[in-house]
Coordinates of N, CA and C in Angstrom, one line a residue:
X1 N 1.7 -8.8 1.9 CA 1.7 -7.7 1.0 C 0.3 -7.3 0.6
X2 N -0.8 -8.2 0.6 CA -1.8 -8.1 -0.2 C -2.9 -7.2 1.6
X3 N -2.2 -7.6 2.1 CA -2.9 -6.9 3.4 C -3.9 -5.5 3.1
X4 N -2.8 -4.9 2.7 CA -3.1 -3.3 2.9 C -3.8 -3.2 1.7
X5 N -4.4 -3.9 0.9 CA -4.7 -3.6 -0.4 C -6.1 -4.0 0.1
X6 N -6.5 -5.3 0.8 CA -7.7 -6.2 1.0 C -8.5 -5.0 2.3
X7 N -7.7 -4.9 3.5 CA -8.3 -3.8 3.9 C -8.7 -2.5 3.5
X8 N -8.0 -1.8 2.9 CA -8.1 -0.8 2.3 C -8.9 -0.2 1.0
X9 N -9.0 -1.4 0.3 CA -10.2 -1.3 -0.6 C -11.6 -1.9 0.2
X10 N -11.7 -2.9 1.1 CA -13.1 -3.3 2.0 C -13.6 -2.2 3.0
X11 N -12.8 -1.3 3.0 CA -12.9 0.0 3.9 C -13.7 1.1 2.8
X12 N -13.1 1.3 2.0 CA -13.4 2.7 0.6 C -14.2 2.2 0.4
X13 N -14.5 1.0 -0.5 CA -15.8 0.6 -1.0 C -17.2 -0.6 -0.8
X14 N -16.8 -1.0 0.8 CA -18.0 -1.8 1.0 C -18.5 -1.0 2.5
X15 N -17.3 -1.1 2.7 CA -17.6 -0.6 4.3 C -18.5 0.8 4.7
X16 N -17.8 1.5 3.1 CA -17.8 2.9 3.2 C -19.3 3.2 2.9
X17 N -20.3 2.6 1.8 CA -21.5 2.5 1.3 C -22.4 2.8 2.5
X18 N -22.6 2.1 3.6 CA -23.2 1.7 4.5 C -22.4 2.9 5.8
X19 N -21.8 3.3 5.8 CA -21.2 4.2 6.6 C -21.6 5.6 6.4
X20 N -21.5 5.8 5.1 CA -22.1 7.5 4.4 C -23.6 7.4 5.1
X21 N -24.4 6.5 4.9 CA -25.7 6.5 4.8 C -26.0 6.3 7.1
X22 N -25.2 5.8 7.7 CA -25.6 5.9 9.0 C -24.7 7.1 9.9
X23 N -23.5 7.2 9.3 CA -22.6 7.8 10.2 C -22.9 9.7 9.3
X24 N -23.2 10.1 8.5 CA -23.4 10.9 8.0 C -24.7 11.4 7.1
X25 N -25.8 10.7 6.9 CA -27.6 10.8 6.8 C -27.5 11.0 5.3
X26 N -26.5 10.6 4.4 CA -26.3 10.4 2.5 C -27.6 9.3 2.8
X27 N -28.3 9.7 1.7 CA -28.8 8.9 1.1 C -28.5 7.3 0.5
X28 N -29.0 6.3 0.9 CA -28.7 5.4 -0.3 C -28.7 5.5 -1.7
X29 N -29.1 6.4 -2.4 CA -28.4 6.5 -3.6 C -27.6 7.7 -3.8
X30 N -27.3 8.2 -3.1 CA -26.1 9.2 -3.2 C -25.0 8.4 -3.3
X31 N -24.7 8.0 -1.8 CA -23.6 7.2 -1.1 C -23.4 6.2 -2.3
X32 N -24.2 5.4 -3.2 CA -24.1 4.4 -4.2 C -23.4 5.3 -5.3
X33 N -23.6 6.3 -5.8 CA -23.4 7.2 -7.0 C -21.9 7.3 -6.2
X34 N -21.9 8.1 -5.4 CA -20.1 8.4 -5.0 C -19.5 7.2 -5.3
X35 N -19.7 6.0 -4.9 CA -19.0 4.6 -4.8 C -18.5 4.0 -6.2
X36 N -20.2 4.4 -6.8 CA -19.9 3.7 -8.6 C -18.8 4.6 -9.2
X37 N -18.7 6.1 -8.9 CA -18.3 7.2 -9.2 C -16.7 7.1 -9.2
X38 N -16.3 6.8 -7.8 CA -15.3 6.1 -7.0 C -14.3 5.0 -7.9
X39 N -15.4 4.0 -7.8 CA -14.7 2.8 -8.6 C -14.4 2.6 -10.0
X40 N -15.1 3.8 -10.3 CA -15.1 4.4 -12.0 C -13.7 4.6 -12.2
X41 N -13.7 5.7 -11.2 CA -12.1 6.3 -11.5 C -11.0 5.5 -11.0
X42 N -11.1 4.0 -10.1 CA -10.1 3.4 -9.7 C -9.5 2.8 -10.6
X43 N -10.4 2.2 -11.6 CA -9.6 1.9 -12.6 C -8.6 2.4 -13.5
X44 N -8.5 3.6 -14.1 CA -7.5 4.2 -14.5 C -6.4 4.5 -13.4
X45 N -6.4 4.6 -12.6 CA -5.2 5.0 -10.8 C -4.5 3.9 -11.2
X46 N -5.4 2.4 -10.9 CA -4.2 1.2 -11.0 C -3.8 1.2 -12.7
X47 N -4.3 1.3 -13.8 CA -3.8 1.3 -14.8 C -2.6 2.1 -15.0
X48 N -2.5 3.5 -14.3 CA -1.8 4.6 -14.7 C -0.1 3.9 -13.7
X49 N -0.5 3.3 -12.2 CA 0.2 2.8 -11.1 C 1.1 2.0 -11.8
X50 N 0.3 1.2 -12.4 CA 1.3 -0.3 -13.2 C 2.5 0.7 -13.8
X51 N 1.3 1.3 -15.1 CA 2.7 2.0 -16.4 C 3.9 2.9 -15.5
X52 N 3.3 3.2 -14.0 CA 4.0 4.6 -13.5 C 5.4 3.6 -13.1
X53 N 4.9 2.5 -12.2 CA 5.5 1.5 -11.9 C 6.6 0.9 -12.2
X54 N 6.5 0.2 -13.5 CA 7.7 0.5 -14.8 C 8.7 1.3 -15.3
X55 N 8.3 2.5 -14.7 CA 9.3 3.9 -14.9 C 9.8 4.1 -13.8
X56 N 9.2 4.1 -12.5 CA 9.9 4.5 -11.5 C 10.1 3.3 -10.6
X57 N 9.8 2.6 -10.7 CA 10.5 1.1 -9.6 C 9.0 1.0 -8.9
X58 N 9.3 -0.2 -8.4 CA 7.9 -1.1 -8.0 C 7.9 -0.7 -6.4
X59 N 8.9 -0.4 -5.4 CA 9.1 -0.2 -4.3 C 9.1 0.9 -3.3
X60 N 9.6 2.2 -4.4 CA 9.2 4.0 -4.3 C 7.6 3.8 -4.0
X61 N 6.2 3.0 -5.0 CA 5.2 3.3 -5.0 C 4.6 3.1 -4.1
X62 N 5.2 1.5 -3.6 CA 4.0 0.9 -2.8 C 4.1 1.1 -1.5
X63 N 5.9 1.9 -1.3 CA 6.3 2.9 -0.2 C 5.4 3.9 0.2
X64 N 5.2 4.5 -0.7 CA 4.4 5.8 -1.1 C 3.1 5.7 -0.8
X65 N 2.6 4.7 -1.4 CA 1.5 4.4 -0.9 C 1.0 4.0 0.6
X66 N 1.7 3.4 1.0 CA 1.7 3.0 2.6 C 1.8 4.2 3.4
X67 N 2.5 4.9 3.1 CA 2.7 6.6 3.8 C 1.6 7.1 3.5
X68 N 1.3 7.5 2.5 CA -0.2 8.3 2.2 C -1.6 7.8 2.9
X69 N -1.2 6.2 3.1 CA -2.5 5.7 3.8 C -2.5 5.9 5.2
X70 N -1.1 5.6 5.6 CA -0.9 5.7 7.3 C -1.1 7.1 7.5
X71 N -0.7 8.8 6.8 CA -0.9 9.7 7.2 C -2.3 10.2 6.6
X72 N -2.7 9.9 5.3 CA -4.0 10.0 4.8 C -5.1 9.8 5.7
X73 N -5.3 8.6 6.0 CA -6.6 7.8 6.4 C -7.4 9.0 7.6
X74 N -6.7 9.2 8.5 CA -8.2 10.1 9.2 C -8.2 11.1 8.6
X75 N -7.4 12.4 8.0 CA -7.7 13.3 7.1 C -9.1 12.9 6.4
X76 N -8.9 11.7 5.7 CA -10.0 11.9 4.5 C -11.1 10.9 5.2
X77 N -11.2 10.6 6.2 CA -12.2 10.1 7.2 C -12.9 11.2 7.5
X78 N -12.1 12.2 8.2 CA -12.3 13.6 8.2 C -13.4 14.1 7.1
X79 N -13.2 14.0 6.0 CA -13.8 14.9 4.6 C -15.0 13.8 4.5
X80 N -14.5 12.4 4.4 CA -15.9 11.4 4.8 C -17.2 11.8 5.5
X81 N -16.6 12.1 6.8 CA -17.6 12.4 7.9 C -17.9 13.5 7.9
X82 N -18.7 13.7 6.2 CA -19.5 15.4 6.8 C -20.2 15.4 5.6
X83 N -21.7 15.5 6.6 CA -23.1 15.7 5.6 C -22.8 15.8 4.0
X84 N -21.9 16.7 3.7 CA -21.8 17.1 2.1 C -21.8 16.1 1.5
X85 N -22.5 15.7 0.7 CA -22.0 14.6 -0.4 C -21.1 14.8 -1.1
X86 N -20.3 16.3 -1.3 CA -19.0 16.5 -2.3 C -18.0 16.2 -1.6
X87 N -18.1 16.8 -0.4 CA -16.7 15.9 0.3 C -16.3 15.0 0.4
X88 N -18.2 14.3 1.1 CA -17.4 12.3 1.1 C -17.2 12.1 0.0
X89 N -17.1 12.7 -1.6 CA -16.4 12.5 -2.4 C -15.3 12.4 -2.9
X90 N -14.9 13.9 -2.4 CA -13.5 13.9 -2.2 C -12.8 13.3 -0.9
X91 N -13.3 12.8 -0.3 CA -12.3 11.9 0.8 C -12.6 10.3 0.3
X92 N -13.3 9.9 -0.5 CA -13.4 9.0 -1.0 C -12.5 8.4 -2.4
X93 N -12.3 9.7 -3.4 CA -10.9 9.7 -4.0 C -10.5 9.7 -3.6
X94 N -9.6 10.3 -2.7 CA -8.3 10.4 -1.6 C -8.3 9.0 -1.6
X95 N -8.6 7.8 -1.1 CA -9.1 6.7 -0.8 C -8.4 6.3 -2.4
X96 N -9.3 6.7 -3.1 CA -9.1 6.0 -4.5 C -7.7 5.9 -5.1
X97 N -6.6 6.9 -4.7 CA -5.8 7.3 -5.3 C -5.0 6.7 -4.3
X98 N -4.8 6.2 -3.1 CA -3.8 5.2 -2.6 C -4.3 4.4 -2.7
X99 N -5.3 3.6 -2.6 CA -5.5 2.3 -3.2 C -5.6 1.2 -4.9
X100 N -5.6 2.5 -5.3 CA -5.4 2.6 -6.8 C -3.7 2.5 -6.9
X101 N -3.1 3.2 -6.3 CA -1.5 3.0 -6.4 C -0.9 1.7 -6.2
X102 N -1.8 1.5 -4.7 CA -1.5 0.4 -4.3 C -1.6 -1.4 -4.8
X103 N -2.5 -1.0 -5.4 CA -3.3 -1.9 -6.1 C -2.8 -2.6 -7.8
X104 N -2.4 -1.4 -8.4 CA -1.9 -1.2 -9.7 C -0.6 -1.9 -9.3
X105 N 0.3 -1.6 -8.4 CA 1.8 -2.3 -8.4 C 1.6 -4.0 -7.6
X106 N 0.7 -3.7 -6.7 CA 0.7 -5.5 -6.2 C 0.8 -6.5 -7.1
X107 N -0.3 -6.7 -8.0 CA 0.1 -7.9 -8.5 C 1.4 -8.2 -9.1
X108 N 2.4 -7.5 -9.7 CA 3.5 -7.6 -10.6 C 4.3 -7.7 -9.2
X109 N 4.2 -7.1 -8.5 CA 5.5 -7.4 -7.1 C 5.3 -8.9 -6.5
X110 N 3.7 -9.3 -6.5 CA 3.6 -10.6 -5.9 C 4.1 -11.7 -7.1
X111 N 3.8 -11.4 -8.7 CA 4.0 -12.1 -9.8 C 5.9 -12.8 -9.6
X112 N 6.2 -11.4 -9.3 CA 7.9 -11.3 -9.6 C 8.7 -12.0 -8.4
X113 N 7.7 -12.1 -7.2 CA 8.0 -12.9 -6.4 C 7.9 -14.2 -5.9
X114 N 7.4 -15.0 -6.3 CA 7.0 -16.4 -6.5 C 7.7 -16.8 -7.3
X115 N 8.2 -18.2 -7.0 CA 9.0 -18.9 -7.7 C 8.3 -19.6 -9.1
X116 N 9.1 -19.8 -10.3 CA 8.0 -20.0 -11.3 C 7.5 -21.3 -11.4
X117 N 8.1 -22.2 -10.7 CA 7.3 -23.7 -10.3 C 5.7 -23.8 -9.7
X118 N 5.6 -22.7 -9.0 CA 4.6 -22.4 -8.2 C 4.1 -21.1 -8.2
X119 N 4.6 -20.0 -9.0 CA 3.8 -18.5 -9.4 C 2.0 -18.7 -8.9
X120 N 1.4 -19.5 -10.1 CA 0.0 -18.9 -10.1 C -0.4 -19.4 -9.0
X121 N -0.2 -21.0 -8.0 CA -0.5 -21.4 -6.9 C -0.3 -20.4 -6.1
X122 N 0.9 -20.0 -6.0 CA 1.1 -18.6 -4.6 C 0.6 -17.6 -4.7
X123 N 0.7 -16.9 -5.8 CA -0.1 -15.9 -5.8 C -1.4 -15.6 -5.7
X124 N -2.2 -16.6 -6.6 CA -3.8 -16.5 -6.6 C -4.2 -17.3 -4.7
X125 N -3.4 -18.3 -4.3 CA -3.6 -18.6 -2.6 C -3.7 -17.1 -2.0
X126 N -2.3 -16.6 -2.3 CA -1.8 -15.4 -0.7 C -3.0 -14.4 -1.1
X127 N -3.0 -14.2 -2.5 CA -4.0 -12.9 -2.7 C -5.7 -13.1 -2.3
X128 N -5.8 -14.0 -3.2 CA -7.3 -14.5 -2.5 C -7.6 -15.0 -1.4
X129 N -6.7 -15.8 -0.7 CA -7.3 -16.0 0.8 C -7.2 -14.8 1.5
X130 N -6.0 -13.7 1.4 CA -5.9 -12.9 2.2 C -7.2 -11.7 1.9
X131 N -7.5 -11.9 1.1 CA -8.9 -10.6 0.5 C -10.1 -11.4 1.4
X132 N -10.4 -12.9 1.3 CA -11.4 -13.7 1.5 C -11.5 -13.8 2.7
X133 N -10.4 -13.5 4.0 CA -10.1 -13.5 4.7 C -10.4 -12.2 5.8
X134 N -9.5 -11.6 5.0 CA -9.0 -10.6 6.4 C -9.6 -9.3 5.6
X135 N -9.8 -9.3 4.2 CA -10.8 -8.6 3.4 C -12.2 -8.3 3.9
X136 N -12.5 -9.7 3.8 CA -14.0 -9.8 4.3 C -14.5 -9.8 5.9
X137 N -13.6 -9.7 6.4 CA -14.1 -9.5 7.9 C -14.0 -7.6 8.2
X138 N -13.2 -7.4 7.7 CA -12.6 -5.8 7.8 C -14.4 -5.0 8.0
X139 N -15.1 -5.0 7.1 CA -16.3 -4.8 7.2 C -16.9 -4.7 9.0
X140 N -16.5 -5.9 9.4 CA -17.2 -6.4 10.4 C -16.5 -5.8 11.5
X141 N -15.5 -6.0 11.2 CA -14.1 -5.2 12.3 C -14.6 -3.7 12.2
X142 N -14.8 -2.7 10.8 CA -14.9 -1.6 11.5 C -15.9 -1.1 11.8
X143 N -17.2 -1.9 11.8 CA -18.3 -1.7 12.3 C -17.9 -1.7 13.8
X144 N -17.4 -2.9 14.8 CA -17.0 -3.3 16.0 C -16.5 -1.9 16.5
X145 N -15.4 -1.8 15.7 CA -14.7 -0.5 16.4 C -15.7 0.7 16.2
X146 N -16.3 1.1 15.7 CA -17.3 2.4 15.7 C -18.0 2.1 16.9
X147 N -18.5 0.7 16.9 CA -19.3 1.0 17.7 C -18.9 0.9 19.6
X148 N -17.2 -0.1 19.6 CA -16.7 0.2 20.9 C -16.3 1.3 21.2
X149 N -15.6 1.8 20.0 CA -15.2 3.1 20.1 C -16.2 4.4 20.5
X150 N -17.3 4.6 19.4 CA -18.3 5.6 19.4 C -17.6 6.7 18.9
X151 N -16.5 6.4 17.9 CA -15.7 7.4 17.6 C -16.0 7.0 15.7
X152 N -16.4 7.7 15.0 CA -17.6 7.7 13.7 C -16.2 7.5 13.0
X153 N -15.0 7.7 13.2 CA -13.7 7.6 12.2 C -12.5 6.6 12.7
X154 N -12.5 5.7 13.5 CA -12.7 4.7 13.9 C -11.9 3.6 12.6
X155 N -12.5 3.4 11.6 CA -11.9 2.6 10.3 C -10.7 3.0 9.7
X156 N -10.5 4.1 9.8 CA -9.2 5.2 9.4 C -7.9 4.1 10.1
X157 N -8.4 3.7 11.5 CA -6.9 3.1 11.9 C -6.7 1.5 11.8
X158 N -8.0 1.3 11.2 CA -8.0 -0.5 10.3 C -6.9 -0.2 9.2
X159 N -6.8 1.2 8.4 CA -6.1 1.0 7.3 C -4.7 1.5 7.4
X160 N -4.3 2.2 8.7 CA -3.2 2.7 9.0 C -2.4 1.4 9.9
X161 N -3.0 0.8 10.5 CA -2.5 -0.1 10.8 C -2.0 -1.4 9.7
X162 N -2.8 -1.4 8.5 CA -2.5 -2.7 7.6 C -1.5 -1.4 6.8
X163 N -1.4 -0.7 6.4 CA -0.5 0.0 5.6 C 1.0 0.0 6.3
X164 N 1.1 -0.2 8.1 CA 1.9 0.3 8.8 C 2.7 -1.6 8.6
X165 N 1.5 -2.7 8.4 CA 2.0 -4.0 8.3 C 2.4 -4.3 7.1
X166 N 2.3 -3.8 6.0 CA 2.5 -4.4 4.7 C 4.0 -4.3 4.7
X167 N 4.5 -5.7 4.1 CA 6.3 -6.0 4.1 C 6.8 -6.1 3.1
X168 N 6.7 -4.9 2.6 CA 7.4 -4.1 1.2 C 8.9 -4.0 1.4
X169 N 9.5 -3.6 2.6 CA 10.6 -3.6 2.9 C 11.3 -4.9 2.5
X170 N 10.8 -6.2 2.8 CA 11.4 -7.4 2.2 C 11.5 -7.9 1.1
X171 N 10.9 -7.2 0.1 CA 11.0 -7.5 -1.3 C 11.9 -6.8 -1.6
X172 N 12.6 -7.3 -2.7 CA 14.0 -6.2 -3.7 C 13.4 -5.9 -4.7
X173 N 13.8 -4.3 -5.1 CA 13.3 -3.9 -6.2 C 13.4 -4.9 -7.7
X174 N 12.3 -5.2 -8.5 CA 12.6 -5.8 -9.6 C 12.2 -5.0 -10.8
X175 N 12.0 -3.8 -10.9 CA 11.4 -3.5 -12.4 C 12.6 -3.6 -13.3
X176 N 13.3 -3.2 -12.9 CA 14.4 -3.5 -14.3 C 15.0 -4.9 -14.2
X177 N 14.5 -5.6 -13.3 CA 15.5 -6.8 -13.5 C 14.9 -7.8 -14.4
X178 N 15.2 -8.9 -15.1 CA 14.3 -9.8 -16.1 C 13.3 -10.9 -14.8
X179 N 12.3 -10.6 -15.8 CA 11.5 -11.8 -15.0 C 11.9 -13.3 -14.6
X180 N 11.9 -13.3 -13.4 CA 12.2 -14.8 -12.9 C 11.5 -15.7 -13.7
X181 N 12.2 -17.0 -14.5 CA 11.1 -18.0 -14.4 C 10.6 -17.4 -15.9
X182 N 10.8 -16.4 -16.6 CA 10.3 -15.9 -17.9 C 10.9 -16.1 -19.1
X183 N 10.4 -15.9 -20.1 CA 11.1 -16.6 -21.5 C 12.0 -15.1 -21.8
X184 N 13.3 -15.8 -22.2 CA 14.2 -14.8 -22.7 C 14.3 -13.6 -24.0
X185 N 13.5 -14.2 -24.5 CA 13.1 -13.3 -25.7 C 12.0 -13.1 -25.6
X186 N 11.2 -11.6 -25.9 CA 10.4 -11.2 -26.4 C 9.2 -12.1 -26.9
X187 N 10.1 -12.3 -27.9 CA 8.8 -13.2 -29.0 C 8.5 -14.6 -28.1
X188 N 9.2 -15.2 -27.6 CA 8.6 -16.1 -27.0 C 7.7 -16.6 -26.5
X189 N 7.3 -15.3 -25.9 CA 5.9 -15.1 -25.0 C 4.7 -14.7 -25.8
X190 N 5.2 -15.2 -27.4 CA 3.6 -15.0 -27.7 C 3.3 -15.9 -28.6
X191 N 4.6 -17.3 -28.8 CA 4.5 -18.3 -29.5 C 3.8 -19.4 -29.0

């Protein structure tokens, strides 16, 4: 699950810093301004994702999200790869706004899925190895492909491919259902 989230944010904002500045001639402090600019606004996406989350089911989004990234990603690679600094802005939100979706509903799908004997063990393992992992190499991966490829958009199909793997399908919808493993009352959880 945590796949398409680890790639997809190591793509938008590490990968992407160093990418504006060789594959398109941004400055280093432009390309840094779009990024901080970027990450500014991620925060409220996943904040808004979670509350949206809640109302409309946890499994419509992270649907949704996987679609937008599989048919998103070269479009806004597309708007990436071009001198403007306003574009690779705007294809850099685009970015922001599925991974911000994405991002906002994972933890509560991975929370609700782990058994409560073992919740924080599984979750903080699957999420952080898989970030530490397959996060941190992604970098290195879409450098490789640009450069076997020689095709400057190239990373677009690192995130269509992990959007295409994430196994959302096997989770059951839980927003309305009561938390596994959680105290039955309200108040309990703040005694």
């Amino acid at each position: 699950m945590a796949v398409f989230n680890a790639v997809g944010f190591y793509v938008s904002f590490v990968f992407l810093v160093s990418w504006l500045q060789n594959a398109d001639g941004i400055p280093p402090s432009r390309a840094l301004e779009i990024n901080t600019f970027s990450m500014t606004v991620l925060v409220p996406v996943v904040i808004a994702a979670g509350a949206l989350s809640d109302r409309l089911g946890r499994k419509p989004l992270l649907i949704l999200a996987c679609a937008l990234g599989f048919v998103g990603a070269i479009p806004l690679f597309w708007l990436l790869n071009h001198p403007w600094a306003s574009l690779a802005l705007l294809g850099q939100l685009g970015f922001v706004l599925i991974i911000g979706l994405y991002g906002g509903i994972l933890p509560v799908v991975l929370a609700e899925a782990a058994p409560a004997p073992v919740r924080c063990t599984a979750v903080s393992l699957g999420y952080n190895i898989c970030f530490g992992v397959i996060g941190g190499l992604t970098p290195l991966m879409a450098t490789w492909l640009v450069d076997r490829t020689g095709d400057e958009i190239a990373p677009a199909f690192l995130i269509m491919v992990a959007a295409e793997l994430a196994t959302i399908m096997r989770f059951r919808e839980t927003y309305r259902a009561p938390f596994p493993g959680g105290a039955t009352k309200p108040a309990a959880a703040y005694a």
